Coordinates of C-alpha atoms and ligand atoms in Angstrom, one line a residue:
M25 CA 59.8 21.2 89.6
T26 CA 57.9 18.4 90.6
R27 CA 54.8 17.3 92.9
T28 CA 53.4 14.4 93.7
A29 CA 49.6 13.1 93.8
D30 CA 48.1 10.0 94.6
A31 CA 46.0 10.5 91.7
V32 CA 45.4 13.3 89.1
V33 CA 42.5 13.5 87.5
I34 CA 42.2 15.5 84.0
G35 CA 39.3 16.6 83.3
G36 CA 37.2 19.3 85.2
G37 CA 33.9 18.7 83.8
V38 CA 31.2 17.2 85.4
T39 CA 32.5 13.9 86.0
G40 CA 36.1 14.8 86.7
A41 CA 34.6 16.6 89.6
S42 CA 32.5 13.5 90.4
I43 CA 35.0 11.0 90.7
A44 CA 37.6 13.6 92.8
F45 CA 35.1 14.3 95.3
H46 CA 34.3 9.8 95.7
L47 CA 38.7 9.3 95.6
A48 CA 38.6 11.5 98.3
G49 CA 35.9 10.2 99.8
L50 CA 37.4 6.5 100.0
G51 CA 40.5 8.6 101.6
M52 CA 42.8 8.6 99.3
K53 CA 43.9 12.1 99.9
H54 CA 46.4 13.8 97.1
V55 CA 43.7 14.2 94.6
L56 CA 44.5 16.9 92.0
V57 CA 42.2 18.0 89.3
L58 CA 43.7 19.3 86.4
E59 CA 41.7 21.2 84.2
R60 CA 43.4 22.9 81.0
K61 CA 40.2 26.3 80.8
F62 CA 37.8 26.2 84.1
L63 CA 35.5 23.7 85.2
A64 CA 32.6 22.5 83.6
A65 CA 34.2 24.5 80.4
G66 CA 33.3 21.0 78.2
G67 CA 30.5 19.4 77.3
T68 CA 29.6 19.8 80.9
G69 CA 28.6 22.9 80.1
R70 CA 26.6 22.8 77.0
S71 CA 24.7 20.2 78.4
V72 CA 20.8 20.1 78.0
G73 CA 21.0 17.9 80.9
I74 CA 17.7 16.0 80.9
I75 CA 17.9 12.9 83.7
R76 CA 16.0 10.2 82.7
Q77 CA 15.4 7.0 83.0
L78 CA 15.1 4.5 80.6
Y79 CA 17.9 2.5 79.9
P80 CA 18.7 -0.9 78.0
T81 CA 21.1 -2.5 80.8
P82 CA 20.1 -3.4 84.2
E83 CA 24.1 -2.1 85.2
T84 CA 22.8 1.1 83.3
S85 CA 19.4 1.1 84.9
A86 CA 20.5 0.7 88.1
M87 CA 23.4 4.1 87.7
V88 CA 20.6 6.3 86.4
L89 CA 18.4 5.3 89.5
R90 CA 21.8 5.7 92.1
S91 CA 22.6 8.8 90.7
L92 CA 19.2 10.6 90.7
R93 CA 19.2 9.7 94.3
V94 CA 21.7 11.7 94.7
F95 CA 20.4 14.4 92.6
Q96 CA 16.7 14.6 94.7
R97 CA 19.2 15.4 97.5
F98 CA 22.5 16.4 96.3
G99 CA 22.4 19.5 98.8
E100 CA 22.4 17.4 101.5
V101 CA 25.3 14.3 100.2
V102 CA 27.4 16.6 97.9
G103 CA 27.0 19.9 98.9
G104 CA 25.4 23.2 96.9
E105 CA 22.7 23.0 94.3
A106 CA 22.3 20.5 91.8
G107 CA 19.2 22.6 90.1
Y108 CA 17.3 19.6 89.8
V109 CA 13.0 19.9 88.9
G110 CA 11.5 16.5 89.4
C111 CA 9.1 17.4 86.9
G112 CA 8.4 14.2 85.2
A113 CA 9.6 12.9 81.6
L114 CA 7.5 11.3 78.9
I115 CA 9.0 9.7 76.3
G116 CA 6.8 8.0 73.6
V117 CA 7.2 5.3 71.2
S118 CA 6.5 3.7 67.6
A119 CA 4.4 0.8 68.5
A120 CA 7.1 -1.6 67.1
M121 CA 9.1 -0.1 69.6
R122 CA 6.2 -0.8 72.3
P123 CA 7.5 -4.4 72.7
K124 CA 10.9 -3.5 73.8
L125 CA 9.8 -0.6 75.7
E126 CA 7.8 -3.5 77.7
A127 CA 10.5 -6.2 78.5
T128 CA 13.3 -2.8 79.6
L129 CA 10.6 -1.4 81.8
A130 CA 9.9 -4.3 83.6
V131 CA 13.5 -5.1 84.1
Q132 CA 14.0 -1.4 85.3
R133 CA 10.7 -1.8 88.0
A134 CA 12.2 -4.9 89.6
L135 CA 15.3 -2.2 90.4
G136 CA 13.3 -0.1 91.5
I137 CA 12.4 2.9 89.7
R138 CA 9.4 4.0 89.1
A139 CA 7.5 4.7 85.8
E140 CA 4.5 3.8 84.3
I141 CA 3.5 2.8 80.4
L142 CA 0.5 5.1 79.5
E143 CA -1.8 4.6 76.4
P144 CA -1.3 6.9 73.7
D145 CA -5.1 8.1 74.4
D146 CA -4.4 8.7 78.4
L147 CA -1.4 10.9 77.7
A148 CA -3.8 14.3 78.3
R149 CA -3.5 13.0 81.8
V150 CA -0.2 14.0 82.2
E151 CA 0.0 16.2 79.7
G152 CA -2.3 17.4 77.5
R153 CA -0.2 19.3 75.1
I154 CA 1.8 16.7 73.7
D155 CA 0.3 15.1 70.3
P156 CA 0.2 11.2 70.7
A157 CA -0.8 10.6 66.5
G158 CA 1.8 8.8 66.0
L159 CA 2.4 6.9 68.8
G160 CA 2.2 3.3 69.8
A161 CA 2.9 4.1 74.2
V162 CA 4.2 6.7 76.4
L163 CA 6.6 6.1 79.6
H164 CA 6.1 8.0 82.3
E165 CA 9.2 8.6 84.9
P166 CA 7.1 11.0 87.3
E167 CA 10.9 11.1 89.1
S168 CA 12.7 12.3 86.3
G169 CA 13.3 15.8 84.8
Y170 CA 16.8 17.5 84.5
G171 CA 19.6 19.3 86.4
D172 CA 21.8 21.9 85.9
P173 CA 25.8 20.3 85.2
T174 CA 27.2 23.4 85.7
A175 CA 26.4 23.9 89.2
V176 CA 26.4 19.7 89.7
T177 CA 30.4 20.2 89.4
L178 CA 30.9 22.8 90.7
G179 CA 29.1 21.5 93.3
Y180 CA 31.3 18.3 93.4
A181 CA 34.6 20.4 92.9
D182 CA 34.1 22.6 96.5
A183 CA 32.7 19.6 98.1
A184 CA 36.0 17.5 96.7
R185 CA 38.4 20.9 98.3
Q186 CA 36.2 20.3 101.2
R187 CA 37.8 16.3 101.4
G188 CA 41.0 18.3 101.1
A189 CA 41.4 17.8 97.4
R190 CA 43.3 20.0 94.8
I191 CA 41.6 21.0 92.1
E192 CA 43.8 24.2 89.4
Q193 CA 42.2 25.5 86.2
G194 CA 43.8 26.4 83.3
V195 CA 46.0 23.8 83.8
E196 CA 46.7 21.4 80.0
V197 CA 48.0 17.9 80.6
V198 CA 50.3 18.1 77.2
A199 CA 52.3 14.3 78.8
I200 CA 51.8 10.7 80.1
H201 CA 54.3 8.9 81.5
Q202 CA 55.0 5.4 82.0
A203 CA 56.9 3.6 82.8
G204 CA 57.4 -0.8 83.0
G205 CA 53.5 -0.9 82.1
R206 CA 52.7 1.9 84.6
V207 CA 51.6 5.0 84.1
T208 CA 54.1 7.9 86.5
G209 CA 52.8 10.7 86.0
V210 CA 52.0 13.8 83.3
T211 CA 53.2 17.0 82.4
T212 CA 51.1 20.3 82.1
A213 CA 52.0 22.8 79.4
T214 CA 53.7 24.8 81.5
G215 CA 56.5 22.2 81.8
E216 CA 55.7 21.3 86.3
R217 CA 55.9 17.9 85.9
V218 CA 53.5 15.5 89.0
D219 CA 54.4 12.0 89.5
A220 CA 51.5 10.2 90.5
P221 CA 51.1 6.6 90.8
V222 CA 47.3 6.8 89.4
V223 CA 46.0 9.1 86.3
V224 CA 42.3 9.4 85.6
N225 CA 41.3 10.3 81.2
C226 CA 38.6 12.8 82.2
A227 CA 38.4 14.5 79.0
G228 CA 35.5 14.7 77.3
L229 CA 35.7 15.4 74.1
W230 CA 38.9 15.6 74.5
S231 CA 39.4 12.4 75.5
R232 CA 41.0 10.4 72.8
M233 CA 43.0 13.2 72.2
V234 CA 44.6 12.4 76.1
G235 CA 44.7 8.7 75.8
R236 CA 46.9 9.3 73.1
L237 CA 49.6 11.5 75.5
A238 CA 49.7 8.0 77.2
G239 CA 50.3 5.7 73.4
I240 CA 46.2 4.5 73.9
D241 CA 43.9 4.6 70.8
L242 CA 40.2 5.4 72.3
P243 CA 37.9 4.1 70.3
I244 CA 35.8 7.2 70.5
V245 CA 34.4 9.7 68.2
V246 CA 33.4 13.1 68.9
G247 CA 30.0 13.7 67.1
R248 CA 28.0 16.8 65.6
H249 CA 25.0 17.1 68.2
P250 CA 23.8 20.7 67.5
V251 CA 20.4 22.3 70.3
F252 CA 18.0 25.2 69.6
I253 CA 16.9 27.1 71.9
V254 CA 13.0 28.6 71.3
E255 CA 10.8 31.2 73.2
R256 CA 7.6 29.4 74.2
D257 CA 4.4 32.5 73.9
A258 CA 2.6 33.5 77.1
A259 CA -1.1 30.8 75.2
F260 CA 0.8 28.4 76.0
G261 CA 0.8 27.8 79.8
P262 CA 3.2 26.7 82.5
P263 CA 6.1 25.1 81.3
H264 CA 5.5 21.9 80.1
L265 CA 7.0 18.6 81.3
V266 CA 10.7 16.6 79.4
Y267 CA 9.4 14.7 76.6
L268 CA 11.3 13.1 75.1
D269 CA 9.7 11.2 70.9
L270 CA 12.1 8.6 70.1
A271 CA 8.7 8.1 67.5
G272 CA 9.0 11.7 66.5
G273 CA 12.8 12.0 66.6
S274 CA 13.2 14.9 69.3
Y275 CA 13.5 16.2 72.4
V276 CA 12.3 19.2 74.5
R277 CA 13.2 20.1 78.3
P278 CA 12.0 23.6 79.7
E279 CA 14.6 26.3 80.7
L280 CA 13.2 28.9 82.7
G281 CA 12.4 32.4 81.2
N282 CA 9.2 31.0 79.5
L283 CA 12.5 29.0 77.2
T284 CA 12.7 25.3 75.4
L285 CA 15.6 23.8 74.9
T286 CA 15.1 20.9 71.9
G287 CA 17.6 18.7 69.6
S288 CA 17.0 15.8 66.9
L289 CA 16.7 11.7 68.4
T290 CA 17.3 10.5 65.3
D291 CA 20.4 11.8 63.7
D292 CA 23.5 10.1 63.6
E293 CA 25.5 11.5 65.4
A294 CA 28.8 9.6 64.9
E295 CA 28.9 10.2 61.2
H296 CA 28.9 13.7 61.7
P297 CA 32.4 14.3 63.6
M298 CA 32.9 17.7 64.9
D299 CA 35.9 19.3 65.8
P300 CA 35.7 19.8 70.1
E301 CA 37.0 23.0 69.7
L302 CA 34.2 24.1 67.6
L303 CA 32.2 23.4 70.7
G304 CA 29.4 26.4 71.4
S305 CA 29.8 28.2 68.2
E306 CA 26.6 29.3 66.1
A307 CA 23.9 26.5 64.5
G308 CA 21.9 28.2 62.6
F309 CA 18.3 28.6 61.6
D310 CA 18.0 26.6 58.3
E311 CA 20.0 23.6 60.3
A312 CA 17.2 24.1 63.4
S313 CA 14.4 24.2 61.2
A314 CA 14.0 20.5 60.5
V315 CA 13.7 19.5 65.1
L316 CA 11.8 22.1 65.4
E317 CA 9.4 20.6 62.3
R318 CA 9.2 18.0 64.4
T319 CA 9.1 20.0 67.7
G320 CA 5.9 21.1 66.8
R321 CA 3.8 18.2 65.2
A322 CA 5.6 16.6 68.5
V323 CA 3.7 19.4 70.7
P324 CA 1.7 21.7 68.6
K325 CA 1.5 24.5 71.3
L326 CA 5.2 24.8 70.5
A327 CA 5.2 25.7 66.5
D328 CA 4.2 28.7 67.5
A329 CA 7.2 29.6 69.7
R330 CA 10.0 31.8 68.7
Y331 CA 13.1 31.0 67.4
R332 CA 16.2 32.4 69.9
Q333 CA 19.4 31.0 69.3
G334 CA 21.5 27.6 68.1
Y335 CA 25.0 26.3 69.0
A336 CA 27.2 23.9 67.7
G337 CA 26.8 20.8 71.2
A338 CA 29.2 17.1 70.3
F339 CA 29.3 13.7 71.9
D340 CA 31.8 11.7 72.7
I341 CA 30.1 8.4 71.6
T342 CA 31.0 5.0 72.1
P343 CA 30.0 1.6 69.6
D344 CA 27.6 1.0 71.7
W345 CA 26.7 3.9 72.7
M346 CA 28.1 3.4 76.4
P347 CA 30.4 4.8 78.4
I348 CA 34.0 3.3 78.8
L349 CA 35.1 3.9 83.1
D350 CA 37.4 1.1 83.4
E351 CA 42.1 0.9 83.9
S352 CA 43.4 0.4 79.8
P353 CA 46.1 -1.6 79.0
L354 CA 48.7 0.9 81.1
A355 CA 48.2 0.2 84.5
G356 CA 46.8 2.7 86.9
F357 CA 45.9 4.9 83.6
W358 CA 41.8 4.8 84.4
I359 CA 39.3 6.6 81.5
A360 CA 36.0 6.9 82.3
A361 CA 35.2 8.5 78.9
G362 CA 32.9 8.0 75.9
M363 CA 29.6 9.1 78.1
S364 CA 28.3 9.1 74.4
G365 CA 25.9 11.9 75.1
H366 CA 24.6 11.0 79.0
G367 CA 26.9 11.6 81.0
F368 CA 25.4 14.1 83.7
K369 CA 22.6 12.2 84.5
L370 CA 25.4 9.5 84.9
A371 CA 27.4 11.4 86.6
P372 CA 27.3 10.4 90.5
A373 CA 27.3 6.9 90.7
V374 CA 30.9 7.3 87.8
G375 CA 32.5 8.7 90.3
E376 CA 31.6 6.4 92.6
L377 CA 32.0 3.7 90.7
L378 CA 35.5 4.2 89.4
A379 CA 36.7 5.9 92.5
A380 CA 35.5 1.9 94.5
L381 CA 37.3 0.4 91.6
I382 CA 40.6 3.4 90.8
T383 CA 40.4 2.1 95.2
G384 CA 39.5 -1.2 95.2
T385 CA 36.5 -1.3 96.9
A386 CA 34.0 -2.4 96.5
P387 CA 32.0 -1.2 93.3
P388 CA 28.5 -0.8 93.6
V389 CA 27.1 -1.9 90.4
N390 CA 28.9 -5.1 88.3
P391 CA 31.7 -3.0 85.6
A392 CA 32.2 -5.7 83.3
S393 CA 29.8 -3.7 80.7
F394 CA 31.8 -1.0 81.3
A395 CA 35.1 -2.2 79.9
F396 CA 37.3 -1.2 78.5
G397 CA 37.8 -4.4 75.5
R398 CA 34.5 -5.0 75.5
F399 CA 34.0 -3.2 71.7
A400 CA 37.0 -5.5 70.2
G401 CA 37.2 -4.2 66.6
T402 CA 33.5 -2.9 66.2
D403 CA 32.3 0.5 64.9
V404 CA 29.5 3.1 65.9
A405 CA 26.8 1.4 65.3
G406 CA 22.8 2.5 65.9
T407 CA 22.2 5.3 67.3
F408 CA 22.0 7.8 70.2
V409 CA 18.0 5.9 70.4
A410 CA 20.6 2.9 71.5
S411 CA 21.0 4.2 74.7
Y412 CA 17.8 4.1 76.4
L413 CA 16.2 0.8 73.7
R414 CA 17.6 -2.2 72.0
Ligands
FAD5 C1 24.8 19.7 73.4 C2 25.0 18.4 74.4 C3 23.6 18.5 75.1 C4 23.4 16.8 76.6 N1 22.3 16.7 76.9 C5 22.4 15.6 77.6 C6 21.7 15.5 78.7 O1 20.3 15.7 78.8 N2 21.8 14.3 79.4 C7 22.9 14.3 80.2 O2 22.8 12.9 81.3 N3 23.7 13.7 79.7 C8 23.7 14.6 78.3 N4 25.2 15.2 77.9 C9 26.0 14.9 78.0 C10 27.2 14.7 79.7 O3 26.3 16.6 79.4 C11 28.0 14.9 79.2 O4 27.8 13.8 78.7 C12 28.6 15.2 80.0 O5 29.1 16.5 80.4 C13 30.2 14.6 80.2 O6 31.5 15.2 81.5 P1 32.9 15.8 81.0 O7 33.5 15.5 82.5 O8 32.9 13.6 81.1 O9 33.6 16.0 79.7 P2 33.7 17.8 79.6 O10 32.6 18.4 80.1 O11 34.3 17.5 78.2 O12 35.2 17.6 80.3 C14 36.6 17.6 80.0 C15 36.7 18.7 80.0 O13 37.9 17.8 79.9 C16 39.0 19.3 79.8 N5 40.6 18.8 79.3 C17 40.5 18.2 77.6 N6 41.9 18.1 77.5 C18 42.6 18.2 79.4 C19 43.9 18.6 78.7 N7 44.5 17.8 77.7 N8 44.5 18.5 80.3 C20 43.6 18.6 81.3 N9 41.6 19.4 81.0 C21 41.5 19.1 80.0 C22 38.3 20.1 79.2 O14 38.4 21.2 79.1 C23 37.1 19.4 80.1 O15 37.4 21.0 80.7 C24 24.9 16.5 77.1 C25 25.5 17.0 75.8 C26 25.9 18.0 75.4 C27 27.3 18.5 74.6

């Protein structure tokens, strides 16, 4: 059996759902999202959901600010709940990183981002439970915080359906067809063919495999990023702010039920390739202890927190730790992948940008720095910190 669509979106994570919503919003009538498991089954459902605004380039800064404005009014702009908690975020840097932070912030402020640099001694004014020792400066982003990636995906998916998009779960794409240098459609695991002039690869951790179905090799490595969950004791007091300790190498973000999610900011995930099928598998306490030690140094009161659980997450990482948002060399086959560990907070703007590019509408942000061909032979370099400051 053969069906037709104006666009097939492969992958029902936060990226695919946002793109479907925006494509339908720009008047595309038959948008079909094919998700091999269920919505948010991939990296999205395992995400820590932090929304910080510190980014090293004007384009990524503009993207995160556009996205933040959506998270803040998600019910109105999209519908449903984003779980956005604007508790504020603090980003600690070493003395050596401070000049870069100051230069980056100057660019970001000109774009409308609200943030201020605190002297380590002034930190207690905002969050008294972080140890300022070893910090050269702390960036305070009062509007940042965290959100619920699964809820955001479901919100976009519902709103996309209301705009006429079709979302099918449990449907895996197993072949991508082309003729004369153009994509022509896909075949699913049940053997059904869908003809479409546009196919979008939003397969996240599986995007390299999906790219290969079209003969396109994506420079993306799937790198392991474990997350650990601890329970704060009652004496800790109210939830802490989101804290990203670039100097000490860990992060913490509060969760309901006195829980804190934490992970490393020093490991180079690209050096730890992971089979994406292991997503969500258990990470042991041994692995957690090095991270928890750093967390306990950064927020000494967390040193007494009870270890609850650890799981394996993973990032789809490009050589410059920034997404690929572009048409591939195969005409009509678009890529929205390689989110490199920050695809949740960028998802609203990613959907907006991709939908504009696909439909030939003016893009809201200059897409050049997300171009497919920008790497030309470079290997994965730097660590996640390269997505904050360069
Ligand atoms: C542990 C962890 C912590 C993170 N923390 C943050 C954070 O704090 N802040 C932030 O902004 N970002 C964070 N991220 C990153 C962010 O969550 C991801 O970049 C984002 O969710 C990726 O969404 P996606 O839709 O691109 O990919 P995914 O969510 O991986 O979705 C891809 C989908 O494609 C489907 N699929 C794959 N192959 C096929 C096929 N052949 N046919 C059909 N469907 C297919 C998969 O089942 C999957 O559902 C984190 C990620 C992880 C894992």
